Amino acid sequence: MKARAFAPAKINLSLHITGQRADGYHLIDSIVAFADVGDIVTVETGKGAGLSVTGPAAQGVPADESNLVCRIARAFWPDADVHIQLEKHLPSASGIGGGSADAAACFRAMSKLFPCAAAADVTSELLQIGADVPMCVSGKPARVGGVGEILDPIDALASLPAVLVNPGIPVSTPAVFAALECRSNAAMGVLPDDMSDPASVADWLSRQRNDMQQAAIAQVPQISAVLDHIASTSGCAFSRMSGSGATCFGIYPAPADAKAAALQLAAERPDWWVCFAVLGSPRPKRMLS
């Protein structure tokens, strides 16, 4: 038996750090959307247990039990004899949920093969794998609170044409959190009445922030150049970092604008990872070449 699942890039359109719990976990208020680009996870029985990592972004990705796809498989299906193939297209340690998205995709694929083993609410168990895993398992646009476990779906979120850019430098999430100057920032407030209108959503998002951005720039100064390059492209409504970085994004009024910006940025900086994407729900499941 074989099952496949798409692991879309997770984009924090906004990310407000609103507090810190006694156990050290940070409280967030974030708008999360998913891209139509990502990794692919294939789970197959009858081939012996193990993990293989392939794809253009496979270099440096662990192919052992430390990988989150193995951790989630062993946590929920400890007796399952399965081989997991992880086809990597997204850069690692880049603020777009690559490892968490892969774990979530593995969870969905395993659930297809062994549906009874994961029937109950498993949010707390998913959080043990990673704070982003519950939202990635959902795979739907949402306002995310708590430490990542509170999901308020945004069913009618507009599709947002975007460019994703990563300078090729991994970022340590713990280091960025440690460098935060303030851990009790204001929440986002009330969302727009119409989240289906791209222009109004982009305008509202442009007035939000990522509270981790400056701390990440202190760790990786190249992030500032990425943001400036994106902002300089024609039609860019705003540019922002996703998660703890270093991937940044720009939002555009139409797909043609975003595609043109992606071509421009790729030509100007061939050493960067540049990708056109549509943010919202990852229905198209478009693969990177």
Coordinates of C-alpha atoms in Angstrom, one line a residue:
M1 CA 0.0 0.0 0.0
K2 CA 1.1 3.5 -0.8
A3 CA -0.1 7.0 0.2
R4 CA 1.1 10.4 -0.8
A5 CA 0.6 13.8 0.7
F6 CA 1.5 17.4 -0.2
A7 CA 3.5 19.5 2.3
P8 CA 2.8 23.1 1.4
A9 CA 4.9 26.0 2.5
K10 CA 3.4 27.7 5.6
I11 CA 3.5 31.5 5.4
N12 CA 3.1 33.7 8.4
L13 CA 1.4 36.7 6.8
S14 CA 1.7 38.4 10.2
L15 CA 3.3 37.2 13.4
H16 CA 2.7 39.1 16.7
I17 CA 4.5 37.8 19.8
T18 CA 2.1 38.6 22.6
G19 CA 3.6 36.8 25.6
Q20 CA 5.6 34.0 27.0
R21 CA 4.5 31.1 29.1
A22 CA 6.3 29.8 32.2
D23 CA 7.6 26.8 30.3
G24 CA 9.3 29.1 27.8
Y25 CA 6.9 28.8 24.9
H26 CA 5.9 32.1 23.2
L27 CA 2.3 33.1 22.6
I28 CA 1.5 34.3 19.1
D29 CA -1.2 36.0 17.2
S30 CA -0.7 35.2 13.5
I31 CA -2.4 35.0 10.2
V32 CA -1.2 31.8 8.5
A33 CA -1.8 30.8 4.8
F34 CA -0.4 28.0 2.7
A35 CA 1.4 28.2 -0.6
D36 CA 0.7 26.1 -3.7
V37 CA 4.4 25.0 -3.6
G38 CA 5.9 22.5 -1.2
D39 CA 7.4 19.1 -0.6
I40 CA 5.9 15.6 -1.2
V41 CA 5.8 12.8 1.3
T42 CA 5.1 9.2 0.2
V43 CA 4.6 6.4 2.7
E44 CA 4.7 2.8 1.5
T45 CA 4.3 -0.5 3.2
G46 CA 6.1 -3.7 2.2
K47 CA 9.5 -2.0 1.4
G48 CA 11.0 -2.2 4.9
A49 CA 11.2 0.6 7.4
G50 CA 13.3 3.7 6.6
L51 CA 13.5 7.2 5.2
S52 CA 14.9 8.4 1.9
V53 CA 15.3 12.1 1.1
T54 CA 15.3 13.2 -2.5
G55 CA 14.7 16.4 -4.5
P56 CA 16.5 19.7 -5.3
A57 CA 16.6 20.8 -1.6
A58 CA 17.6 17.4 -0.1
Q59 CA 21.1 18.4 0.8
G60 CA 21.6 18.6 4.5
V61 CA 18.2 17.2 5.4
P62 CA 18.6 14.4 7.9
A63 CA 17.6 11.0 6.7
D64 CA 17.4 9.4 10.1
E65 CA 15.1 9.2 13.1
S66 CA 15.8 12.9 14.0
N67 CA 13.7 13.9 11.0
L68 CA 10.2 15.1 12.0
V69 CA 8.6 12.7 9.5
C70 CA 10.1 9.8 11.4
R71 CA 9.3 11.2 14.7
I72 CA 5.6 11.7 13.9
A73 CA 5.4 8.2 12.4
R74 CA 6.9 6.6 15.4
A75 CA 4.9 8.7 17.8
F76 CA 1.5 7.7 16.4
W77 CA 2.2 4.4 14.6
P78 CA 5.2 2.8 16.6
D79 CA 4.6 -0.7 15.1
A80 CA 4.1 0.4 11.5
D81 CA 6.7 -1.1 9.1
V82 CA 6.7 1.7 6.5
H83 CA 9.2 3.4 4.2
I84 CA 8.9 7.1 3.9
Q85 CA 10.1 9.1 0.9
L86 CA 10.5 12.8 1.4
E87 CA 10.9 14.8 -1.8
K88 CA 12.3 18.2 -0.8
H89 CA 11.7 21.3 -2.7
L90 CA 11.5 23.9 0.1
P91 CA 14.7 25.3 1.8
S92 CA 15.3 24.0 5.3
A93 CA 15.4 26.2 8.5
S94 CA 13.8 29.0 6.5
G95 CA 10.6 30.1 8.4
I96 CA 8.1 28.5 6.1
G97 CA 7.4 25.4 8.1
G98 CA 9.3 22.9 6.0
G99 CA 10.0 20.3 8.7
S100 CA 6.6 20.8 10.3
A101 CA 4.8 20.7 6.9
D102 CA 6.6 17.5 6.1
A103 CA 5.6 16.0 9.5
A104 CA 2.0 17.0 8.9
A105 CA 2.0 15.5 5.4
C106 CA 3.5 12.3 6.8
F107 CA 0.7 12.3 9.4
R108 CA -2.0 12.7 6.7
A109 CA -0.4 10.0 4.5
M110 CA -0.1 7.6 7.4
S111 CA -3.7 8.3 8.4
K112 CA -4.8 7.1 4.9
L113 CA -3.0 3.8 5.4
F114 CA -3.9 3.4 9.1
P115 CA -7.1 5.5 9.6
C116 CA -8.1 4.1 13.0
A117 CA -4.9 4.9 14.8
A118 CA -5.3 8.7 14.6
A119 CA -9.1 9.2 14.9
A120 CA -9.2 11.2 18.2
D121 CA -8.2 14.8 18.8
V122 CA -4.4 14.7 18.9
T123 CA -3.5 18.4 19.1
S124 CA -1.5 18.1 22.2
E125 CA 0.5 15.1 20.8
L126 CA 1.1 17.1 17.6
L127 CA 2.5 20.0 19.6
Q128 CA 5.1 17.6 21.1
I129 CA 6.5 17.2 17.5
G130 CA 6.5 20.9 16.8
A131 CA 4.5 24.1 17.5
D132 CA 3.7 24.5 13.8
V133 CA 2.5 20.9 13.3
P134 CA -1.2 21.4 14.3
M135 CA -1.7 24.3 11.9
C136 CA 0.2 22.4 9.1
V137 CA -2.0 19.3 9.7
S138 CA -5.0 21.5 9.3
G139 CA -3.5 23.0 6.1
K140 CA -6.1 25.8 6.0
P141 CA -5.7 29.6 6.4
A142 CA -6.3 30.5 10.0
R143 CA -5.7 33.0 12.7
V144 CA -3.4 31.1 15.0
G145 CA -3.1 31.8 18.7
G146 CA -1.7 30.3 21.9
V147 CA 1.6 28.5 21.1
G148 CA 0.2 27.4 17.8
E149 CA -2.6 25.1 18.9
I150 CA -5.5 27.6 18.7
L151 CA -6.8 27.7 15.1
D152 CA -9.5 30.1 14.0
P153 CA -10.1 29.2 10.4
I154 CA -10.4 31.9 7.7
D155 CA -12.6 30.1 5.2
A156 CA -12.9 32.8 2.7
L157 CA -9.3 34.2 2.7
A158 CA -8.5 35.7 -0.7
S159 CA -5.9 34.0 -2.9
L160 CA -2.8 36.2 -2.7
P161 CA -0.2 36.3 -5.5
A162 CA 3.2 36.3 -3.9
V163 CA 6.9 35.9 -4.3
L164 CA 8.9 33.9 -1.8
V165 CA 12.6 34.6 -1.4
N166 CA 15.3 33.0 0.7
P167 CA 19.0 34.1 0.7
G168 CA 20.2 30.6 1.3
I169 CA 21.2 31.1 4.9
P170 CA 19.5 28.9 7.6
V171 CA 18.2 30.6 10.7
S172 CA 18.1 29.2 14.2
T173 CA 14.6 29.7 15.6
P174 CA 15.8 29.4 19.2
A175 CA 18.5 32.1 18.5
V176 CA 15.9 34.5 17.1
F177 CA 13.5 34.0 20.0
A178 CA 16.5 34.6 22.4
A179 CA 17.3 37.8 20.6
L180 CA 13.7 39.3 21.0
E181 CA 13.8 42.6 22.7
C182 CA 10.1 42.5 23.6
R183 CA 8.0 39.4 24.2
S184 CA 4.7 41.1 25.2
N185 CA 3.5 43.0 22.1
A186 CA 0.0 44.0 21.0
A187 CA -2.2 41.5 19.3
M188 CA -3.6 42.2 15.8
G189 CA -7.1 43.4 16.7
V190 CA -10.2 42.8 14.6
L191 CA -9.8 41.2 11.2
P192 CA -11.4 42.9 8.1
D193 CA -15.1 42.2 7.5
D194 CA -14.3 40.9 4.1
M195 CA -11.3 38.6 4.0
S196 CA -12.1 37.5 0.5
D197 CA -11.1 40.9 -1.1
P198 CA -7.4 40.7 -2.0
A199 CA -6.8 44.5 -2.0
S200 CA -8.4 45.1 1.4
V201 CA -6.6 42.0 2.9
A202 CA -3.3 43.2 1.6
D203 CA -3.9 46.7 2.9
W204 CA -4.8 45.4 6.4
L205 CA -1.8 42.9 6.4
S206 CA 0.6 45.7 5.5
R207 CA -0.3 47.4 8.8
Q208 CA 0.5 44.3 10.8
R209 CA 4.0 43.1 11.5
N210 CA 6.3 40.2 12.2
D211 CA 7.8 40.7 15.7
M212 CA 10.6 38.3 15.0
Q213 CA 11.8 40.2 11.9
Q214 CA 14.3 42.6 13.6
A215 CA 15.7 39.9 15.8
A216 CA 16.3 37.7 12.8
I217 CA 17.9 40.5 10.9
A218 CA 20.3 40.9 13.8
Q219 CA 21.3 37.2 13.3
V220 CA 21.2 37.3 9.5
P221 CA 21.7 40.8 8.1
Q222 CA 21.0 39.6 4.5
I223 CA 17.3 39.4 5.4
S224 CA 17.2 43.2 5.3
A225 CA 18.5 43.2 1.7
V226 CA 15.9 40.5 0.7
L227 CA 13.1 42.6 2.1
D228 CA 14.4 45.7 0.2
H229 CA 14.8 43.9 -3.1
I230 CA 11.2 42.5 -2.9
A231 CA 9.8 45.9 -1.9
S232 CA 11.5 47.5 -4.9
T233 CA 9.7 45.4 -7.4
S234 CA 6.7 46.8 -9.3
G235 CA 3.3 46.3 -7.7
C236 CA 4.6 45.0 -4.4
A237 CA 2.0 45.9 -1.7
F238 CA 4.4 45.0 1.1
S239 CA 7.3 42.7 2.0
R240 CA 7.7 40.8 5.2
M241 CA 9.6 37.9 6.7
S242 CA 7.8 34.7 7.4
G243 CA 8.2 32.9 10.7
S244 CA 11.7 33.2 12.2
G245 CA 13.2 33.6 8.7
A246 CA 15.1 33.8 6.6
T247 CA 12.4 33.4 3.9
C248 CA 10.6 36.7 3.0
F249 CA 7.6 37.3 0.8
G250 CA 6.0 40.1 -1.2
I251 CA 2.3 40.4 -1.9
Y252 CA 1.1 41.6 -5.3
P253 CA -2.3 42.6 -6.9
A254 CA -2.2 40.0 -9.6
P255 CA -0.4 36.8 -10.6
A256 CA 1.3 38.5 -13.5
D257 CA 2.8 41.1 -11.2
A258 CA 4.2 38.4 -8.9
K259 CA 5.5 36.3 -11.7
A260 CA 7.3 39.4 -13.2
A261 CA 8.8 40.2 -9.8
A262 CA 10.0 36.6 -9.4
L263 CA 11.7 36.7 -12.7
Q264 CA 13.3 40.1 -11.9
L265 CA 14.6 38.9 -8.5
A266 CA 15.9 35.6 -9.8
A267 CA 17.8 37.5 -12.5
E268 CA 19.2 40.0 -10.1
R269 CA 20.1 37.5 -7.4
P270 CA 20.7 34.0 -8.9
D271 CA 22.2 32.9 -5.6
W272 CA 18.9 33.3 -3.9
W273 CA 16.0 30.9 -3.8
V274 CA 13.1 32.7 -5.6
C275 CA 9.7 31.3 -6.2
F276 CA 6.3 32.6 -7.5
A277 CA 3.4 31.3 -5.4
V278 CA -0.2 31.8 -4.6
L279 CA -1.1 31.9 -0.9
G280 CA -4.3 30.7 0.6
S281 CA -5.3 27.0 0.5
P282 CA -2.9 24.8 -1.4
R283 CA -5.4 23.4 -3.8
P284 CA -3.3 23.5 -7.0
K285 CA -0.5 21.4 -5.4
R286 CA 2.0 23.0 -7.9
M287 CA 5.4 21.4 -7.6
L288 CA 8.7 23.2 -7.9
S289 CA 11.1 22.2 -10.6

